[in-house]
Short mmCIF file of C-alpha atoms in Angstrom, two decimals:
data_model
loop_
_atom_site.label_atom_id
_atom_site.label_comp_id
_atom_site.label_asym_id
_atom_site.label_seq_id
_atom_site.Cartn_x
_atom_site.Cartn_y
_atom_site.Cartn_z
CA MET Z 1 76.96 94.95 77.58
CA THR Z 2 79.61 95.17 75.17
CA VAL Z 3 80.60 91.70 73.85
CA THR Z 4 84.61 91.37 73.72
CA GLU Z 5 84.93 87.75 73.14
CA PRO Z 6 83.53 85.33 70.64
CA GLY Z 7 80.39 83.35 71.72
CA ALA Z 8 80.99 80.24 74.04
CA LEU Z 9 79.67 78.15 71.17
CA THR Z 10 81.20 80.18 68.27
CA GLY Z 11 82.51 77.70 65.57
CA MET Z 12 79.92 74.89 66.29
CA ARG Z 13 77.57 73.99 63.48
CA ILE Z 14 74.07 72.53 64.24
CA VAL Z 15 72.08 70.90 61.51
CA ASP Z 16 68.56 71.11 62.66
CA PHE Z 17 65.93 68.75 61.31
CA SER Z 18 63.56 69.50 64.10
CA ARG Z 19 60.19 71.24 63.97
CA VAL Z 20 57.62 73.02 66.30
CA LEU Z 21 59.02 73.72 69.67
CA ALA Z 22 61.32 71.44 71.69
CA GLY Z 23 63.97 70.96 69.16
CA PRO Z 24 63.91 74.65 67.91
CA TYR Z 25 63.84 76.08 71.40
CA ALA Z 26 66.92 74.05 72.16
CA THR Z 27 68.85 75.03 69.10
CA MET Z 28 67.81 78.80 69.54
CA LEU Z 29 69.24 78.61 73.06
CA LEU Z 30 72.69 77.31 71.63
CA SER Z 31 72.54 79.78 68.84
CA ASP Z 32 72.24 82.72 71.20
CA PHE Z 33 75.89 81.58 72.54
CA GLY Z 34 77.34 81.70 69.01
CA ALA Z 35 76.43 78.28 67.44
CA GLU Z 36 75.66 78.29 63.77
CA VAL Z 37 72.18 76.72 63.38
CA ILE Z 38 71.04 75.66 59.92
CA ARG Z 39 67.45 74.67 59.77
CA LEU Z 40 66.03 72.11 57.18
CA GLU Z 41 62.52 73.13 56.26
CA ARG Z 42 60.14 71.71 53.80
CA PRO Z 43 60.01 73.84 50.60
CA GLY Z 44 57.16 76.36 50.43
CA VAL Z 45 55.68 75.15 53.75
CA GLY Z 46 58.39 75.18 56.17
CA ASP Z 47 57.94 74.43 60.07
CA ASP Z 48 54.37 73.77 61.27
CA THR Z 49 54.59 76.62 63.50
CA ARG Z 50 54.88 79.07 60.40
CA GLY Z 51 51.24 78.58 59.89
CA TRP Z 52 50.25 78.64 63.54
CA GLY Z 53 48.36 82.11 64.12
CA PRO Z 54 46.94 84.32 65.17
CA PRO Z 55 48.76 86.41 66.36
CA TRP Z 56 50.80 87.40 63.40
CA TYR Z 57 53.56 89.87 63.13
CA GLU Z 58 53.85 91.58 59.54
CA GLY Z 59 52.34 88.45 58.06
CA GLU Z 60 54.50 85.95 60.07
CA SER Z 61 53.56 83.83 62.94
CA THR Z 62 54.68 85.20 66.22
CA TYR Z 63 54.88 81.36 67.53
CA PHE Z 64 57.63 80.69 64.77
CA LEU Z 65 59.31 84.14 65.34
CA GLY Z 66 59.77 83.27 69.16
CA LEU Z 67 61.88 80.30 68.47
CA ASN Z 68 64.18 80.87 65.68
CA ARG Z 69 66.41 83.87 65.84
CA ASN Z 70 70.06 83.57 65.04
CA LYS Z 71 69.36 80.92 62.52
CA THR Z 72 69.36 80.17 58.77
CA SER Z 73 67.07 78.00 56.96
CA VAL Z 74 67.25 75.87 53.67
CA ALA Z 75 64.58 74.23 51.77
CA PHE Z 76 64.69 70.41 52.35
CA ASP Z 77 62.76 67.72 50.93
CA LEU Z 78 63.43 64.43 52.45
CA THR Z 79 62.45 62.44 49.50
CA SER Z 80 64.57 64.42 47.05
CA GLU Z 81 67.94 62.64 46.39
CA ALA Z 82 69.62 66.04 45.62
CA ASP Z 83 68.43 67.54 48.98
CA ARG Z 84 69.68 64.47 50.94
CA ALA Z 85 72.96 65.03 49.43
CA MET Z 86 73.04 68.61 50.32
CA ALA Z 87 72.08 67.66 53.88
CA ARG Z 88 74.92 65.16 54.07
CA GLU Z 89 77.38 67.83 52.93
CA LEU Z 90 76.19 70.19 55.68
CA ILE Z 91 76.50 67.37 58.44
CA SER Z 92 79.97 66.51 57.13
CA ASP Z 93 81.02 69.78 58.71
CA ALA Z 94 78.55 69.70 61.62
CA ASP Z 95 79.08 69.12 65.34
CA VAL Z 96 75.43 68.59 66.22
CA VAL Z 97 72.45 67.03 64.54
CA VAL Z 98 68.95 67.73 66.04
CA GLU Z 99 65.76 65.79 65.05
CA ASN Z 100 62.39 65.10 66.09
CA PHE Z 101 60.89 62.79 63.44
CA LYS Z 102 58.94 59.76 64.31
CA PRO Z 103 61.33 57.18 65.38
CA GLY Z 104 62.52 55.11 62.18
CA THR Z 105 61.79 57.87 59.66
CA LEU Z 106 65.30 59.27 59.35
CA GLU Z 107 66.70 55.86 59.24
CA ARG Z 108 64.84 55.16 56.00
CA TYR Z 109 66.68 57.98 54.31
CA GLY Z 110 70.24 57.33 55.74
CA PHE Z 111 70.05 60.00 58.60
CA GLY Z 112 69.75 57.87 61.65
CA TYR Z 113 72.30 57.98 64.39
CA GLU Z 114 74.00 54.73 63.72
CA GLN Z 115 74.26 55.58 59.98
CA LEU Z 116 75.67 59.01 60.62
CA ALA Z 117 77.98 58.16 63.24
CA ALA Z 118 79.52 55.34 61.23
CA GLU Z 119 80.91 58.15 58.94
CA HIS Z 120 81.20 60.85 61.61
CA PRO Z 121 82.14 59.23 64.88
CA ALA Z 122 82.61 62.48 66.72
CA LEU Z 123 78.91 63.75 65.84
CA VAL Z 124 76.55 64.46 68.61
CA TYR Z 125 73.11 63.61 67.66
CA CYS Z 126 70.11 64.76 69.55
CA SER Z 127 66.71 62.85 69.10
CA VAL Z 128 63.58 64.32 70.58
CA THR Z 129 60.55 62.13 70.80
CA GLY Z 130 57.26 62.02 72.40
CA PHE Z 131 57.57 58.71 74.38
CA GLY Z 132 60.85 57.27 73.62
CA SER Z 133 62.17 55.18 70.85
CA GLY Z 134 61.21 51.92 72.03
CA LYS Z 135 57.56 50.68 72.86
CA GLY Z 136 56.26 54.23 72.78
CA ALA Z 137 57.86 55.05 69.43
CA HIS Z 138 54.44 54.94 67.63
CA LEU Z 139 52.74 57.51 69.95
CA PRO Z 140 52.37 61.05 68.86
CA GLY Z 141 54.52 63.67 70.58
CA TYR Z 142 52.42 66.75 71.16
CA ASP Z 143 52.76 68.86 74.41
CA LEU Z 144 49.00 68.55 75.28
CA ILE Z 145 49.24 64.74 75.17
CA ALA Z 146 52.21 64.73 77.27
CA GLN Z 147 50.57 67.01 79.92
CA ALA Z 148 47.63 64.67 79.93
CA THR Z 149 49.39 61.28 79.73
CA GLY Z 150 52.25 62.40 82.06
CA GLY Z 151 50.26 63.51 85.06
CA LEU Z 152 50.71 67.28 84.82
CA MET Z 153 47.00 67.99 84.05
CA SER Z 154 45.91 65.72 86.94
CA ILE Z 155 47.39 68.10 89.46
CA THR Z 156 46.48 71.49 87.36
CA GLY Z 157 43.10 72.83 87.81
CA HIS Z 158 40.60 72.92 90.47
CA PRO Z 159 38.35 70.11 91.81
CA GLU Z 160 35.30 71.83 90.73
CA SER Z 161 36.17 72.44 87.23
CA GLY Z 162 38.51 69.45 86.56
CA PRO Z 163 42.03 69.04 85.02
CA ALA Z 164 43.55 71.90 83.03
CA LYS Z 165 46.55 72.27 80.82
CA VAL Z 166 49.31 74.70 81.57
CA GLY Z 167 48.65 77.96 79.47
CA VAL Z 168 51.81 77.29 77.44
CA ALA Z 169 53.67 74.32 75.92
CA MET Z 170 55.54 73.82 79.15
CA VAL Z 171 56.45 70.16 78.62
CA ASP Z 172 58.04 71.18 75.19
CA ALA Z 173 59.99 74.04 76.63
CA ILE Z 174 61.23 71.69 79.47
CA THR Z 175 62.14 69.03 77.02
CA GLY Z 176 64.00 71.58 74.85
CA LEU Z 177 66.03 72.62 77.93
CA HIS Z 178 67.00 69.02 78.67
CA ALA Z 179 67.88 68.63 74.91
CA ALA Z 180 70.18 71.88 75.22
CA LEU Z 181 71.75 70.32 78.35
CA GLY Z 182 72.25 66.97 76.89
CA ILE Z 183 73.82 68.31 73.82
CA GLN Z 184 76.21 70.36 75.85
CA THR Z 185 77.08 67.68 78.20
CA ALA Z 186 77.77 65.38 75.25
CA LEU Z 187 80.10 67.98 73.65
CA ILE Z 188 82.19 68.22 77.03
CA HIS Z 189 82.61 64.52 76.63
CA ARG Z 190 83.72 64.84 73.22
CA LEU Z 191 86.26 67.46 74.16
CA ARG Z 192 87.74 64.92 76.46
CA THR Z 193 87.61 61.81 74.32
CA GLY Z 194 87.07 62.90 70.74
CA GLN Z 195 83.72 60.70 70.84
CA GLY Z 196 80.39 61.87 69.78
CA GLN Z 197 77.16 60.00 71.09
CA LEU Z 198 73.52 59.76 70.88
CA VAL Z 199 71.48 62.28 73.04
CA GLU Z 200 67.85 61.11 73.65
CA VAL Z 201 65.17 63.05 75.34
CA ASN Z 202 61.45 62.59 75.39
CA LEU Z 203 58.20 64.58 76.46
CA LEU Z 204 56.96 61.80 78.93
CA SER Z 205 60.37 61.51 80.63
CA SER Z 206 60.74 65.40 80.92
CA VAL Z 207 57.37 65.88 82.34
CA LEU Z 208 57.77 63.28 85.03
CA ALA Z 209 61.09 64.82 86.00
CA SER Z 210 59.60 68.25 86.11
CA LEU Z 211 56.93 67.07 88.64
CA THR Z 212 59.82 66.87 91.24
CA ASN Z 213 58.12 66.85 94.71
CA GLN Z 214 54.94 65.43 93.37
CA VAL Z 215 56.38 62.51 91.63
CA SER Z 216 58.91 61.98 94.47
CA GLY Z 217 55.99 61.69 96.81
CA HIS Z 218 54.24 59.13 94.83
CA ILE Z 219 57.25 56.91 94.22
CA LEU Z 220 58.39 56.98 98.01
CA THR Z 221 54.87 56.68 99.60
CA GLY Z 222 52.39 55.60 96.89
CA ASN Z 223 50.52 58.79 97.37
CA VAL Z 224 48.66 59.91 94.20
CA PRO Z 225 48.40 63.76 94.18
CA LYS Z 226 45.05 65.30 93.39
CA LEU Z 227 43.60 68.56 92.05
CA MET Z 228 44.16 71.40 94.64
CA GLY Z 229 43.64 74.45 92.63
CA ASN Z 230 46.31 76.98 93.46
CA ALA Z 231 47.19 75.27 96.88
CA HIS Z 232 50.48 73.48 97.76
CA PRO Z 233 50.16 69.99 98.77
CA SER Z 234 52.93 70.39 101.44
CA VAL Z 235 53.14 74.24 102.54
CA ALA Z 236 50.67 76.67 103.72
CA PRO Z 237 50.05 79.57 103.02
CA TYR Z 238 51.48 78.98 99.67
CA GLN Z 239 48.78 80.15 97.23
CA PRO Z 240 46.97 83.18 95.77
CA VAL Z 241 44.51 84.95 98.30
CA ALA Z 242 41.80 87.48 97.29
CA THR Z 243 42.47 91.20 98.02
CA ALA Z 244 40.26 94.16 97.38
CA ASP Z 245 40.85 93.96 93.55
CA ARG Z 246 43.06 91.15 92.16
CA PRO Z 247 44.54 88.04 93.59
CA LEU Z 248 47.88 88.21 95.35
CA ALA Z 249 50.20 85.14 95.64
CA ILE Z 250 51.85 84.50 99.01
CA ALA Z 251 54.46 82.17 99.95
CA ALA Z 252 55.07 81.76 103.73
CA ALA Z 253 57.03 78.68 103.36
CA ASN Z 254 58.39 78.52 107.04
CA ASP Z 255 57.39 79.42 110.55
CA LYS Z 256 59.60 82.87 110.55
CA GLN Z 257 57.86 84.05 107.40
CA PHE Z 258 54.49 83.07 108.66
CA ILE Z 259 55.11 85.10 111.88
CA ALA Z 260 56.21 88.06 109.77
CA LEU Z 261 53.02 87.68 107.60
CA CYS Z 262 50.69 87.77 110.67
CA ARG Z 263 52.59 90.78 112.08
CA ALA Z 264 52.42 92.67 108.69
CA LEU Z 265 48.58 92.03 108.61
CA GLY Z 266 48.16 93.31 112.10
CA ARG Z 267 47.14 89.88 113.16
CA PRO Z 268 50.11 88.54 115.19
CA GLU Z 269 47.87 86.46 117.40
CA LEU Z 270 47.17 84.19 114.29
CA ALA Z 271 50.72 82.92 114.68
CA GLU Z 272 49.98 81.69 118.15
CA ASP Z 273 46.69 80.02 117.19
CA PRO Z 274 47.30 76.17 117.88
CA ARG Z 275 45.93 75.39 114.30
CA TYR Z 276 48.50 77.42 112.76
CA ARG Z 277 51.77 77.18 114.89
CA SER Z 278 53.62 74.79 112.56
CA ASN Z 279 53.65 74.14 108.77
CA THR Z 280 51.97 70.84 109.27
CA ASP Z 281 49.24 72.42 111.44
CA ARG Z 282 48.62 75.12 108.68
CA VAL Z 283 48.50 72.43 106.04
CA THR Z 284 46.06 70.57 108.21
CA HIS Z 285 43.72 73.62 108.86
CA ARG Z 286 44.41 75.29 105.23
CA GLU Z 287 40.86 76.22 104.58
CA ALA Z 288 40.21 78.08 107.97
CA LEU Z 289 43.73 79.59 107.64
CA ILE Z 290 43.12 81.10 104.14
CA GLU Z 291 39.59 82.41 105.48
CA ASP Z 292 41.22 84.25 108.40
CA LEU Z 293 43.90 85.86 106.03
CA GLU Z 294 41.57 86.76 103.30
CA ASN Z 295 39.37 88.63 105.85
CA VAL Z 296 42.20 91.03 106.17
CA PHE Z 297 43.55 90.99 102.65
CA ARG Z 298 40.21 91.92 101.29
CA THR Z 299 40.36 95.30 103.07
CA ARG Z 300 43.17 96.78 100.73
CA ASP Z 301 44.38 96.29 97.19
CA ALA Z 302 47.03 93.72 95.86
CA ASP Z 303 49.62 96.42 95.22
CA HIS Z 304 49.20 97.80 98.71
CA TRP Z 305 49.81 94.42 100.19
CA PHE Z 306 52.57 93.52 97.78
CA THR Z 307 54.55 96.64 99.12
CA VAL Z 308 53.67 95.90 102.86
CA LEU Z 309 54.64 92.04 102.62
CA VAL Z 310 57.74 92.83 100.72
CA ASP Z 311 58.87 95.28 103.27
CA ALA Z 312 58.16 92.69 105.99
CA GLY Z 313 60.27 89.86 104.33
CA VAL Z 314 57.29 87.86 103.21
CA PRO Z 315 57.42 86.58 99.63
CA ALA Z 316 54.32 87.71 97.72
CA GLY Z 317 53.43 89.21 94.43
CA PRO Z 318 50.28 90.02 92.40
CA ILE Z 319 49.19 87.84 89.69
CA ASN Z 320 50.30 89.71 86.70
CA ASP Z 321 49.21 89.27 83.24
CA ILE Z 322 51.99 88.85 80.63
CA GLY Z 323 52.21 92.57 79.86
CA GLN Z 324 52.49 93.28 83.51
CA ALA Z 325 55.05 90.69 83.83
CA VAL Z 326 57.21 92.08 81.21
CA ALA Z 327 56.91 95.45 82.66
CA LEU Z 328 58.00 94.09 86.04
CA ALA Z 329 61.07 92.59 84.60
CA GLU Z 330 61.83 96.08 82.79
CA SER Z 331 61.38 97.93 86.10
CA LEU Z 332 63.86 95.52 87.87
CA GLY Z 333 66.48 96.38 85.05
CA LEU Z 334 66.35 92.79 83.71
CA GLU Z 335 65.86 94.10 79.95
CA PRO Z 336 63.52 91.34 79.04
CA VAL Z 337 63.08 92.36 75.48
CA VAL Z 338 66.18 92.36 72.99
CA LEU Z 339 66.56 93.41 69.25
CA PRO Z 340 68.99 91.73 66.91
CA ASP Z 341 72.25 93.64 66.27
CA ASP Z 342 72.84 92.73 62.56
CA GLU Z 343 69.39 93.88 61.16
CA PRO Z 344 68.81 97.20 59.43
CA GLU Z 345 67.70 99.90 61.89
CA GLY Z 346 63.85 99.49 62.57
CA ARG Z 347 63.69 96.00 60.96
CA GLY Z 348 64.79 94.23 64.19
CA ILE Z 349 62.23 91.80 65.50
CA ALA Z 350 61.73 92.15 69.28
CA GLN Z 351 62.36 89.02 71.12
CA VAL Z 352 62.56 87.89 74.84
CA ARG Z 353 65.95 87.66 76.32
CA ASN Z 354 67.77 84.35 76.85
CA PRO Z 355 67.52 83.94 80.61
CA ILE Z 356 71.13 82.66 81.12
CA ARG Z 357 73.75 85.46 81.68
CA LEU Z 358 77.30 84.67 81.18
CA SER Z 359 80.07 87.36 82.30
CA ARG Z 360 82.41 86.68 79.60
CA THR Z 361 80.46 85.08 76.58
CA PRO Z 362 77.07 86.53 76.98
CA ALA Z 363 74.11 85.57 74.64
CA THR Z 364 73.99 87.65 71.46
CA TYR Z 365 70.95 88.49 69.36
CA ARG Z 366 72.38 88.81 65.94
CA THR Z 367 69.53 88.17 63.22
CA ASN Z 368 65.75 87.93 62.89
CA PRO Z 369 64.24 84.45 62.49
CA PRO Z 370 64.70 83.21 58.97
CA LYS Z 371 62.16 83.71 56.10
CA LEU Z 372 60.50 80.78 54.63
CA PRO Z 373 63.10 79.08 52.28
CA VAL Z 374 62.30 78.94 48.67
CA ARG Z 375 63.96 77.08 45.81
#
């Protein structure tokens, strides 16, 4: 796609005090749409994720590289009076400040919201914490801890093996999305009123919100969800099933899809079995249902059944590894891997595409993640 208009956020400056994932992910998403993001990093050390490896790419952490394209970095020592003066100068021309220090830290150095808003009333200030700025301010904000304390691990894993974390820092990523949404919402308010405001997001609130149907079921009925492996608490069949080679995920979420599934498997009588006639019946008799289905699925490989079920209108897909997932996106024309436009040929660092597509002002990939800032 040829970009003919400035980015939707071109002209916006973000001063980014944040580290690790949630904050940097939020600012990267905004930078893709044209925002200027200036990172403040510790001299000679930088963001914690610069040291998180393997894997490495040409001596740099792939963790850091995946979160920081389209940004610049400057060396910043919070205890240095000269560096604090430099940061204040940057903020004087900024639209947004993002930070994820332990609550109270930046206030000691004059960079708290109330302090900056007194000088810059139009400033949007986004604070990312683990457990809020009140009674949970002293608790450390790490994704693993939020997954554990926020209930996510209690429903992830198998009854036999116990709780498991999600295989990526999903709570951090979700919190980053909430931060980006909060920032943009506050900017729209500023366009209408000229007023900035404080945007607060935290890991615990984000994980609870992301539990959606599970937390809703608890709030409304008192039910406490338990480990169910890959099964769904309210829908069946909605889980992986064994085939002749690798697992295949199926999602027959209504009666029409279940009837189509049974016909595609050559077992139309299953749809008339009293145990399986409604979704509630199928959930009640889940174990017997999966056994009946797997007796058929085990006769052919996952790719065969994927084709058969998709042709029959039944949602299904093999459990891909990440390489296979990228290849699938490529085969569907989604162009999941991008290279920056403004780097010399052959020097651009490949990145995963921003998932948001805008018809007039699409995301752009301009520069590699910044090198470690030095004095």
